[in-house]
PDB file of C-alpha atoms in Angstrom:
ATOM      1  CA  UNK A   1      24.981  18.388 -14.444  1.00 49.00           C
ATOM      2  CA  UNK A   2      21.987  18.864 -12.166  1.00 53.00           C
ATOM      3  CA  UNK A   3      20.320  15.801 -13.674  1.00 53.00           C
ATOM      4  CA  UNK A   4      23.490  13.745 -13.312  1.00 53.00           C
ATOM      5  CA  UNK A   5      23.718  14.695  -9.648  1.00 53.00           C
ATOM      6  CA  UNK A   6      20.150  13.530  -9.026  1.00 55.00           C
ATOM      7  CA  UNK A   7      20.513  10.152 -10.705  1.00 55.00           C
ATOM      8  CA  UNK A   8      22.656   8.458  -8.009  1.00 55.00           C
ATOM      9  CA  UNK A   9      20.105   9.443  -5.379  1.00 53.00           C
ATOM     10  CA  UNK A  10      17.468   7.325  -7.095  1.00 55.00           C
ATOM     11  CA  UNK A  11      19.798   4.603  -8.365  1.00 56.00           C
ATOM     12  CA  UNK A  12      19.473   2.409  -5.265  1.00 59.00           C
ATOM     13  CA  UNK A  13      16.297   0.862  -3.933  1.00 62.00           C
ATOM     14  CA  UNK A  14      14.834   2.713  -0.955  1.00 62.00           C
ATOM     15  CA  UNK A  15      14.661   0.434   2.157  1.00 66.00           C
ATOM     16  CA  UNK A  16      10.867   0.220   2.182  1.00 66.00           C
ATOM     17  CA  UNK A  17      10.770  -3.108   3.994  1.00 71.00           C
ATOM     18  CA  UNK A  18      12.493  -1.789   7.132  1.00 77.00           C
ATOM     19  CA  UNK A  19      10.092   1.164   7.315  1.00 75.00           C
ATOM     20  CA  UNK A  20       7.024  -1.038   6.934  1.00 74.00           C
ATOM     21  CA  UNK A  21       8.254  -3.521   9.543  1.00 79.00           C
ATOM     22  CA  UNK A  22       8.760  -0.701  12.031  1.00 83.00           C
ATOM     23  CA  UNK A  23       5.231   0.590  11.414  1.00 80.00           C
ATOM     24  CA  UNK A  24       3.814  -2.909  11.970  1.00 81.00           C
ATOM     25  CA  UNK A  25       5.614  -3.141  15.328  1.00 85.00           C
ATOM     26  CA  UNK A  26       4.188   0.232  16.375  1.00 87.00           C
ATOM     27  CA  UNK A  27       0.700  -0.928  15.387  1.00 85.00           C
ATOM     28  CA  UNK A  28       1.037  -4.068  17.500  1.00 89.00           C
ATOM     29  CA  UNK A  29       2.109  -2.084  20.593  1.00 92.00           C
ATOM     30  CA  UNK A  30      -0.846   0.266  20.172  1.00 90.00           C
ATOM     31  CA  UNK A  31      -3.271  -2.651  19.864  1.00 90.00           C
ATOM     32  CA  UNK A  32      -1.731  -4.415  22.861  1.00 93.00           C
ATOM     33  CA  UNK A  33      -2.061  -1.316  25.044  1.00 94.00           C
ATOM     34  CA  UNK A  34      -5.697  -0.852  24.005  1.00 91.00           C
ATOM     35  CA  UNK A  35      -6.643  -4.490  24.658  1.00 91.00           C
ATOM     36  CA  UNK A  36      -5.000  -4.479  28.086  1.00 93.00           C
ATOM     37  CA  UNK A  37      -6.763  -1.221  28.917  1.00 91.00           C
ATOM     38  CA  UNK A  38     -10.099  -2.799  27.993  1.00 86.00           C
ATOM     39  CA  UNK A  39      -9.324  -5.778  30.208  1.00 88.00           C
ATOM     40  CA  UNK A  40      -8.136  -3.800  33.236  1.00 90.00           C
ATOM     41  CA  UNK A  41     -10.558  -0.859  32.986  1.00 87.00           C
ATOM     42  CA  UNK A  42     -13.673  -2.036  31.118  1.00 84.00           C
ATOM     43  CA  UNK A  43     -15.759   0.697  32.740  1.00 80.00           C
ATOM     44  CA  UNK A  44     -14.015   3.203  30.456  1.00 81.00           C
ATOM     45  CA  UNK A  45     -15.525   1.494  27.408  1.00 76.00           C
ATOM     46  CA  UNK A  46     -19.191   1.404  28.427  1.00 73.00           C
ATOM     47  CA  UNK A  47     -21.316   4.480  28.911  1.00 67.00           C
ATOM     48  CA  UNK A  48     -24.872   3.410  29.787  1.00 61.00           C
ATOM     49  CA  UNK A  49     -26.080   5.237  32.892  1.00 58.00           C
ATOM     50  CA  UNK A  50     -28.650   2.556  33.779  1.00 62.00           C
ATOM     51  CA  UNK A  51     -27.136   0.131  36.282  1.00 62.00           C
ATOM     52  CA  UNK A  52     -28.717  -2.987  34.731  1.00 63.00           C
ATOM     53  CA  UNK A  53     -27.531  -2.065  31.241  1.00 64.00           C
ATOM     54  CA  UNK A  54     -24.127  -1.055  32.608  1.00 60.00           C
ATOM     55  CA  UNK A  55     -23.607  -4.451  34.226  1.00 67.00           C
ATOM     56  CA  UNK A  56     -24.855  -6.218  31.112  1.00 65.00           C
ATOM     57  CA  UNK A  57     -22.334  -4.356  28.973  1.00 67.00           C
ATOM     58  CA  UNK A  58     -19.513  -5.126  31.397  1.00 67.00           C
ATOM     59  CA  UNK A  59     -20.437  -8.819  31.400  1.00 73.00           C
ATOM     60  CA  UNK A  60     -20.649  -8.894  27.615  1.00 68.00           C
ATOM     61  CA  UNK A  61     -17.264  -7.175  27.308  1.00 71.00           C
ATOM     62  CA  UNK A  62     -15.688  -9.652  29.747  1.00 73.00           C
ATOM     63  CA  UNK A  63     -17.174 -12.604  27.832  1.00 72.00           C
ATOM     64  CA  UNK A  64     -16.506 -11.418  24.303  1.00 79.00           C
ATOM     65  CA  UNK A  65     -12.951 -10.092  24.751  1.00 84.00           C
ATOM     66  CA  UNK A  66     -10.305 -12.810  24.894  1.00 88.00           C
ATOM     67  CA  UNK A  67      -7.072 -10.940  25.511  1.00 91.00           C
ATOM     68  CA  UNK A  68      -4.553 -13.631  24.596  1.00 93.00           C
ATOM     69  CA  UNK A  69      -6.497 -14.713  21.529  1.00 90.00           C
ATOM     70  CA  UNK A  70      -6.832 -11.120  20.337  1.00 89.00           C
ATOM     71  CA  UNK A  71      -3.117 -10.434  20.723  1.00 92.00           C
ATOM     72  CA  UNK A  72      -2.242 -13.736  19.025  1.00 91.00           C
ATOM     73  CA  UNK A  73      -4.469 -12.885  16.057  1.00 87.00           C
ATOM     74  CA  UNK A  74      -3.012  -9.381  15.826  1.00 88.00           C
ATOM     75  CA  UNK A  75       0.495 -10.803  15.907  1.00 90.00           C
ATOM     76  CA  UNK A  76      -0.337 -13.400  13.237  1.00 88.00           C
ATOM     77  CA  UNK A  77      -1.915 -10.763  10.993  1.00 84.00           C
ATOM     78  CA  UNK A  78       1.050  -8.391  11.262  1.00 86.00           C
ATOM     79  CA  UNK A  79       3.497 -11.249  10.665  1.00 87.00           C
ATOM     80  CA  UNK A  80       1.628 -11.896   7.427  1.00 85.00           C
ATOM     81  CA  UNK A  81       2.017  -8.214   6.567  1.00 81.00           C
ATOM     82  CA  UNK A  82       5.790  -8.445   7.067  1.00 81.00           C
ATOM     83  CA  UNK A  83       5.984 -11.609   4.954  1.00 83.00           C
ATOM     84  CA  UNK A  84       3.968  -9.903   2.225  1.00 81.00           C
ATOM     85  CA  UNK A  85       6.532  -7.099   1.974  1.00 77.00           C
ATOM     86  CA  UNK A  86       8.630  -9.487  -0.153  1.00 80.00           C
ATOM     87  CA  UNK A  87       5.777 -10.250  -2.547  1.00 85.00           C
ATOM     88  CA  UNK A  88       4.064  -8.292  -5.293  1.00 88.00           C
ATOM     89  CA  UNK A  89       0.542  -6.942  -4.789  1.00 89.00           C
ATOM     90  CA  UNK A  90      -1.158  -9.464  -7.094  1.00 91.00           C
ATOM     91  CA  UNK A  91       0.306 -12.441  -5.228  1.00 91.00           C
ATOM     92  CA  UNK A  92      -0.701 -10.985  -1.852  1.00 86.00           C
ATOM     93  CA  UNK A  93      -4.308 -10.447  -2.962  1.00 85.00           C
ATOM     94  CA  UNK A  94      -4.498 -14.052  -4.154  1.00 88.00           C
ATOM     95  CA  UNK A  95      -3.076 -15.329  -0.844  1.00 88.00           C
ATOM     96  CA  UNK A  96      -5.479 -13.244   1.257  1.00 81.00           C
ATOM     97  CA  UNK A  97      -8.487 -14.400  -0.760  1.00 83.00           C
ATOM     98  CA  UNK A  98      -7.460 -18.024  -0.255  1.00 89.00           C
ATOM     99  CA  UNK A  99      -7.541 -17.716   3.567  1.00 85.00           C
ATOM    100  CA  UNK A 100     -10.466 -19.313   5.452  1.00 84.00           C
ATOM    101  CA  UNK A 101     -13.136 -16.800   6.618  1.00 72.00           C
ATOM    102  CA  UNK A 102     -12.052 -16.984  10.262  1.00 69.00           C
ATOM    103  CA  UNK A 103      -8.624 -15.662   9.269  1.00 73.00           C
ATOM    104  CA  UNK A 104     -10.055 -12.665   7.419  1.00 68.00           C
ATOM    105  CA  UNK A 105     -10.676  -9.542   9.466  1.00 61.00           C
ATOM    106  CA  UNK A 106     -13.528  -8.557   7.182  1.00 56.00           C
ATOM    107  CA  UNK A 107     -15.566 -11.599   8.304  1.00 49.00           C
ATOM    108  CA  UNK A 108     -18.636 -11.056  10.514  1.00 49.00           C
ATOM    109  CA  UNK A 109     -17.362 -11.846  14.004  1.00 52.00           C
ATOM    110  CA  UNK A 110     -19.613 -10.146  16.569  1.00 48.00           C
ATOM    111  CA  UNK A 111     -21.081 -13.457  17.797  1.00 50.00           C
ATOM    112  CA  UNK A 112     -17.850 -15.436  17.973  1.00 59.00           C
ATOM    113  CA  UNK A 113     -16.388 -16.180  21.410  1.00 68.00           C
ATOM    114  CA  UNK A 114     -13.874 -13.403  20.796  1.00 80.00           C
ATOM    115  CA  UNK A 115     -16.338 -11.112  19.065  1.00 77.00           C
ATOM    116  CA  UNK A 116     -15.160  -7.889  20.697  1.00 80.00           C
ATOM    117  CA  UNK A 117     -11.505  -8.716  20.100  1.00 83.00           C
ATOM    118  CA  UNK A 118     -12.083  -9.577  16.452  1.00 80.00           C
ATOM    119  CA  UNK A 119     -14.205  -6.489  15.883  1.00 79.00           C
ATOM    120  CA  UNK A 120     -11.540  -4.367  17.572  1.00 81.00           C
ATOM    121  CA  UNK A 121      -8.873  -5.767  15.256  1.00 82.00           C
ATOM    122  CA  UNK A 122     -11.097  -5.145  12.253  1.00 77.00           C
ATOM    123  CA  UNK A 123     -11.338  -1.480  13.243  1.00 77.00           C
ATOM    124  CA  UNK A 124      -7.764  -0.874  14.408  1.00 77.00           C
ATOM    125  CA  UNK A 125      -5.758  -2.855  11.885  1.00 74.00           C
ATOM    126  CA  UNK A 126      -5.554  -1.449   8.369  1.00 63.00           C
ATOM    127  CA  UNK A 127      -7.141  -3.761   5.816  1.00 63.00           C
ATOM    128  CA  UNK A 128      -4.334  -5.579   4.043  1.00 63.00           C
ATOM    129  CA  UNK A 129      -5.543  -4.669   0.548  1.00 69.00           C
ATOM    130  CA  UNK A 130      -5.765  -0.971   1.325  1.00 77.00           C
ATOM    131  CA  UNK A 131      -2.407  -0.535   2.998  1.00 76.00           C
ATOM    132  CA  UNK A 132      -0.651  -2.653   0.372  1.00 80.00           C
ATOM    133  CA  UNK A 133      -2.174  -0.542  -2.392  1.00 87.00           C
ATOM    134  CA  UNK A 134      -0.818   2.655  -0.811  1.00 86.00           C
ATOM    135  CA  UNK A 135       2.606   1.108  -0.169  1.00 84.00           C
ATOM    136  CA  UNK A 136       2.923  -0.194  -3.712  1.00 90.00           C
ATOM    137  CA  UNK A 137       1.699   3.050  -5.286  1.00 93.00           C
ATOM    138  CA  UNK A 138       4.457   4.891  -3.419  1.00 90.00           C
ATOM    139  CA  UNK A 139       7.095   2.395  -4.539  1.00 90.00           C
ATOM    140  CA  UNK A 140       5.818   2.470  -8.133  1.00 94.00           C
ATOM    141  CA  UNK A 141       5.984   6.284  -8.273  1.00 93.00           C
ATOM    142  CA  UNK A 142       9.595   6.328  -7.067  1.00 91.00           C
ATOM    143  CA  UNK A 143      10.554   3.673  -9.622  1.00 93.00           C
ATOM    144  CA  UNK A 144       8.799   5.592 -12.396  1.00 95.00           C
ATOM    145  CA  UNK A 145      10.856   8.624 -11.421  1.00 92.00           C
ATOM    146  CA  UNK A 146      14.003   6.489 -11.633  1.00 91.00           C
ATOM    147  CA  UNK A 147      13.002   5.477 -15.160  1.00 94.00           C
ATOM    148  CA  UNK A 148      12.166   9.074 -16.117  1.00 94.00           C
ATOM    149  CA  UNK A 149      15.591  10.340 -15.020  1.00 91.00           C
ATOM    150  CA  UNK A 150      17.272   7.613 -17.061  1.00 92.00           C
ATOM    151  CA  UNK A 151      15.065   8.375 -20.061  1.00 94.00           C
ATOM    152  CA  UNK A 152      16.017  12.041 -19.872  1.00 92.00           C
ATOM    153  CA  UNK A 153      19.721  11.189 -19.833  1.00 91.00           C
ATOM    154  CA  UNK A 154      19.243   8.867 -22.809  1.00 93.00           C
ATOM    155  CA  UNK A 155      17.327  11.580 -24.673  1.00 93.00           C
ATOM    156  CA  UNK A 156      19.993  14.185 -23.953  1.00 90.00           C
ATOM    157  CA  UNK A 157      22.670  11.866 -25.349  1.00 92.00           C
ATOM    158  CA  UNK A 158      20.763  10.497 -28.374  1.00 93.00           C
ATOM    159  CA  UNK A 159      18.114  13.162 -29.156  1.00 91.00           C
ATOM    160  CA  UNK A 160      15.498  10.444 -29.416  1.00 93.00           C
ATOM    161  CA  UNK A 161      13.535   8.213 -27.074  1.00 94.00           C
ATOM    162  CA  UNK A 162      14.468   4.529 -26.648  1.00 96.00           C
ATOM    163  CA  UNK A 163      12.101   1.892 -27.959  1.00 95.00           C
ATOM    164  CA  UNK A 164      12.177   0.073 -24.609  1.00 97.00           C
ATOM    165  CA  UNK A 165      13.289   0.628 -21.030  1.00 97.00           C
ATOM    166  CA  UNK A 166      15.649  -2.282 -21.609  1.00 97.00           C
ATOM    167  CA  UNK A 167      17.694   0.043 -23.866  1.00 96.00           C
ATOM    168  CA  UNK A 168      18.592   2.045 -20.755  1.00 95.00           C
ATOM    169  CA  UNK A 169      20.464  -0.897 -19.195  1.00 94.00           C
ATOM    170  CA  UNK A 170      23.295  -0.803 -18.194  1.00 92.00           C
ATOM    171  CA  UNK A 171      24.322   2.707 -19.256  1.00 91.00           C
ATOM    172  CA  UNK A 172      21.540   4.556 -17.407  1.00 90.00           C
ATOM    173  CA  UNK A 173      19.876   1.920 -15.220  1.00 90.00           C
ATOM    174  CA  UNK A 174      21.237  -1.126 -13.421  1.00 90.00           C
ATOM    175  CA  UNK A 175      18.061  -2.985 -14.330  1.00 93.00           C
ATOM    176  CA  UNK A 176      14.606  -2.148 -15.620  1.00 95.00           C
ATOM    177  CA  UNK A 177      12.490  -1.052 -12.592  1.00 94.00           C
ATOM    178  CA  UNK A 178       9.945  -3.659 -11.543  1.00 95.00           C
ATOM    179  CA  UNK A 179       6.268  -2.885 -11.107  1.00 96.00           C
ATOM    180  CA  UNK A 180       5.515  -3.771  -7.448  1.00 93.00           C
ATOM    181  CA  UNK A 181       1.925  -4.603  -8.347  1.00 95.00           C
ATOM    182  CA  UNK A 182       2.582  -7.608 -10.576  1.00 95.00           C
ATOM    183  CA  UNK A 183       6.341  -8.194 -10.478  1.00 94.00           C
ATOM    184  CA  UNK A 184       6.730  -7.373 -14.193  1.00 96.00           C
ATOM    185  CA  UNK A 185       8.843  -4.520 -15.649  1.00 97.00           C
ATOM    186  CA  UNK A 186       7.245  -1.082 -15.512  1.00 97.00           C
ATOM    187  CA  UNK A 187       5.281  -0.288 -18.662  1.00 98.00           C
ATOM    188  CA  UNK A 188       6.610   2.308 -21.071  1.00 97.00           C
ATOM    189  CA  UNK A 189       5.042   3.795 -24.197  1.00 96.00           C
ATOM    190  CA  UNK A 190       7.498   5.870 -26.227  1.00 94.00           C
ATOM    191  CA  UNK A 191       4.792   7.163 -28.574  1.00 93.00           C
ATOM    192  CA  UNK A 192       2.632   8.470 -25.735  1.00 94.00           C
ATOM    193  CA  UNK A 193       5.628   9.527 -23.651  1.00 95.00           C
ATOM    194  CA  UNK A 194       4.504   7.731 -20.487  1.00 97.00           C
ATOM    195  CA  UNK A 195       5.857   5.318 -17.893  1.00 97.00           C
ATOM    196  CA  UNK A 196       3.198   3.542 -15.844  1.00 98.00           C
ATOM    197  CA  UNK A 197       2.242   0.749 -13.460  1.00 98.00           C
ATOM    198  CA  UNK A 198      -0.705  -1.618 -13.773  1.00 97.00           C
ATOM    199  CA  UNK A 199      -1.737  -0.396 -10.316  1.00 96.00           C
ATOM    200  CA  UNK A 200      -4.641  -1.833  -8.366  1.00 95.00           C
ATOM    201  CA  UNK A 201      -6.422  -2.762 -11.605  1.00 94.00           C
ATOM    202  CA  UNK A 202      -3.739  -5.421 -12.129  1.00 95.00           C
ATOM    203  CA  UNK A 203      -4.218  -5.179 -15.886  1.00 94.00           C
ATOM    204  CA  UNK A 204      -2.645  -3.031 -18.580  1.00 96.00           C
ATOM    205  CA  UNK A 205      -5.024  -0.285 -19.703  1.00 96.00           C
ATOM    206  CA  UNK A 206      -2.272   1.635 -21.527  1.00 96.00           C
ATOM    207  CA  UNK A 207      -2.001   4.199 -18.743  1.00 97.00           C
ATOM    208  CA  UNK A 208      -4.211   6.223 -16.440  1.00 97.00           C
ATOM    209  CA  UNK A 209      -7.824   6.955 -17.312  1.00 96.00           C
ATOM    210  CA  UNK A 210      -7.024  10.639 -16.730  1.00 96.00           C
ATOM    211  CA  UNK A 211      -4.889  10.709 -19.895  1.00 95.00           C
ATOM    212  CA  UNK A 212      -8.116  10.643 -21.911  1.00 92.00           C
ATOM    213  CA  UNK A 213      -9.719  13.455 -19.922  1.00 95.00           C
ATOM    214  CA  UNK A 214      -9.589  17.185 -20.398  1.00 94.00           C
ATOM    215  CA  UNK A 215      -7.875  19.060 -17.578  1.00 92.00           C
ATOM    216  CA  UNK A 216     -11.037  21.156 -17.361  1.00 94.00           C
ATOM    217  CA  UNK A 217     -13.068  18.078 -16.473  1.00 95.00           C
ATOM    218  CA  UNK A 218     -14.110  18.297 -12.777  1.00 94.00           C
ATOM    219  CA  UNK A 219     -13.172  14.634 -12.356  1.00 94.00           C
ATOM    220  CA  UNK A 220      -9.662  15.128 -13.754  1.00 96.00           C
ATOM    221  CA  UNK A 221      -6.641  14.449 -11.566  1.00 96.00           C
ATOM    222  CA  UNK A 222      -2.906  14.122 -12.122  1.00 94.00           C
ATOM    223  CA  UNK A 223      -2.308  10.667 -13.674  1.00 96.00           C
ATOM    224  CA  UNK A 224       0.384  10.066 -11.055  1.00 95.00           C
ATOM    225  CA  UNK A 225      -2.355  10.166  -8.397  1.00 94.00           C
ATOM    226  CA  UNK A 226      -4.369   7.428 -10.109  1.00 96.00           C
ATOM    227  CA  UNK A 227      -3.943   4.388  -7.853  1.00 95.00           C
ATOM    228  CA  UNK A 228      -5.710   2.218 -10.415  1.00 96.00           C
ATOM    229  CA  UNK A 229      -2.929   2.882 -12.957  1.00 97.00           C
ATOM    230  CA  UNK A 230      -0.274   5.382 -11.744  1.00 97.00           C
ATOM    231  CA  UNK A 231       1.203   7.099 -14.783  1.00 97.00           C
ATOM    232  CA  UNK A 232       4.143   9.484 -15.211  1.00 96.00           C
ATOM    233  CA  UNK A 233       3.955  11.755 -18.242  1.00 95.00           C
ATOM    234  CA  UNK A 234       7.209  12.717 -19.937  1.00 92.00           C
ATOM    235  CA  UNK A 235       7.427  16.113 -21.612  1.00 85.00           C
ATOM    236  CA  UNK A 236      11.061  16.577 -22.561  1.00 77.00           C
ATOM    237  CA  UNK A 237      10.874  14.551 -25.784  1.00 65.00           C
ATOM    238  CA  UNK A 238       8.535  17.191 -27.208  1.00 58.00           C
ATOM    239  CA  UNK A 239      10.246  20.160 -25.596  1.00 44.00           C
ATOM    240  CA  UNK A 240      14.028  19.676 -25.368  1.00 40.00           C
ATOM    241  CA  UNK A 241      14.465  22.892 -23.459  1.00 39.00           C
ATOM    242  CA  UNK A 242      11.551  22.297 -21.142  1.00 38.00           C
ATOM    243  CA  UNK A 243      11.034  20.403 -17.929  1.00 39.00           C
ATOM    244  CA  UNK A 244      12.306  16.869 -17.554  1.00 43.00           C
ATOM    245  CA  UNK A 245       9.139  15.109 -16.452  1.00 46.00           C
ATOM    246  CA  UNK A 246       5.953  15.903 -14.624  1.00 46.00           C
TER     247      UNK A 246
END
């Protein structure tokens, strides 16, 4: 009964997109306030006590910070982030790598006409690859939990594990959960008792590297924490009276 009461909670997709869009809007406001502060009060951003050096820094800041251009580039970057929320991780990485260097925040920009603005954006804006990896790992872990709850219900009813996650549809799942990293169904290995995502590796390594490690190994971590291949281990198929999943 407790398991049945939990299942509806995870049956519907969590509104990730709305949360991410809100965070992008907050980021833009923070960047805008910082850029305007640098324009209106540049003396707060230089600290050389020598007058000649102080004036040189102020002049350099005035020359190398283009307010409108910086805000336009920040807005364009965050609009790309919002658009990417509808795409899987692999597609986003391919799109970002196809951009010209001047569109990539990782490019060397100190000597461009908007060098300070570009450098500021490179520091303040999260790198697209990094934030997408964290977002997709979170989504993948929730979807793995959805699959684990359905697997437990199937096991309770049939006293065996299904050969495929597709066997859970439609009785226990509306559809097989999708891996946000490559847009394919989550991976499942009945023999190993695991559900996993291809993660940032973007290739199937049959589960987390930590599965092959001893828990006494100093480098060991919970396979669910492995961003390269997040993996949920199932335990109930070997211990019917034990925990559902860990």
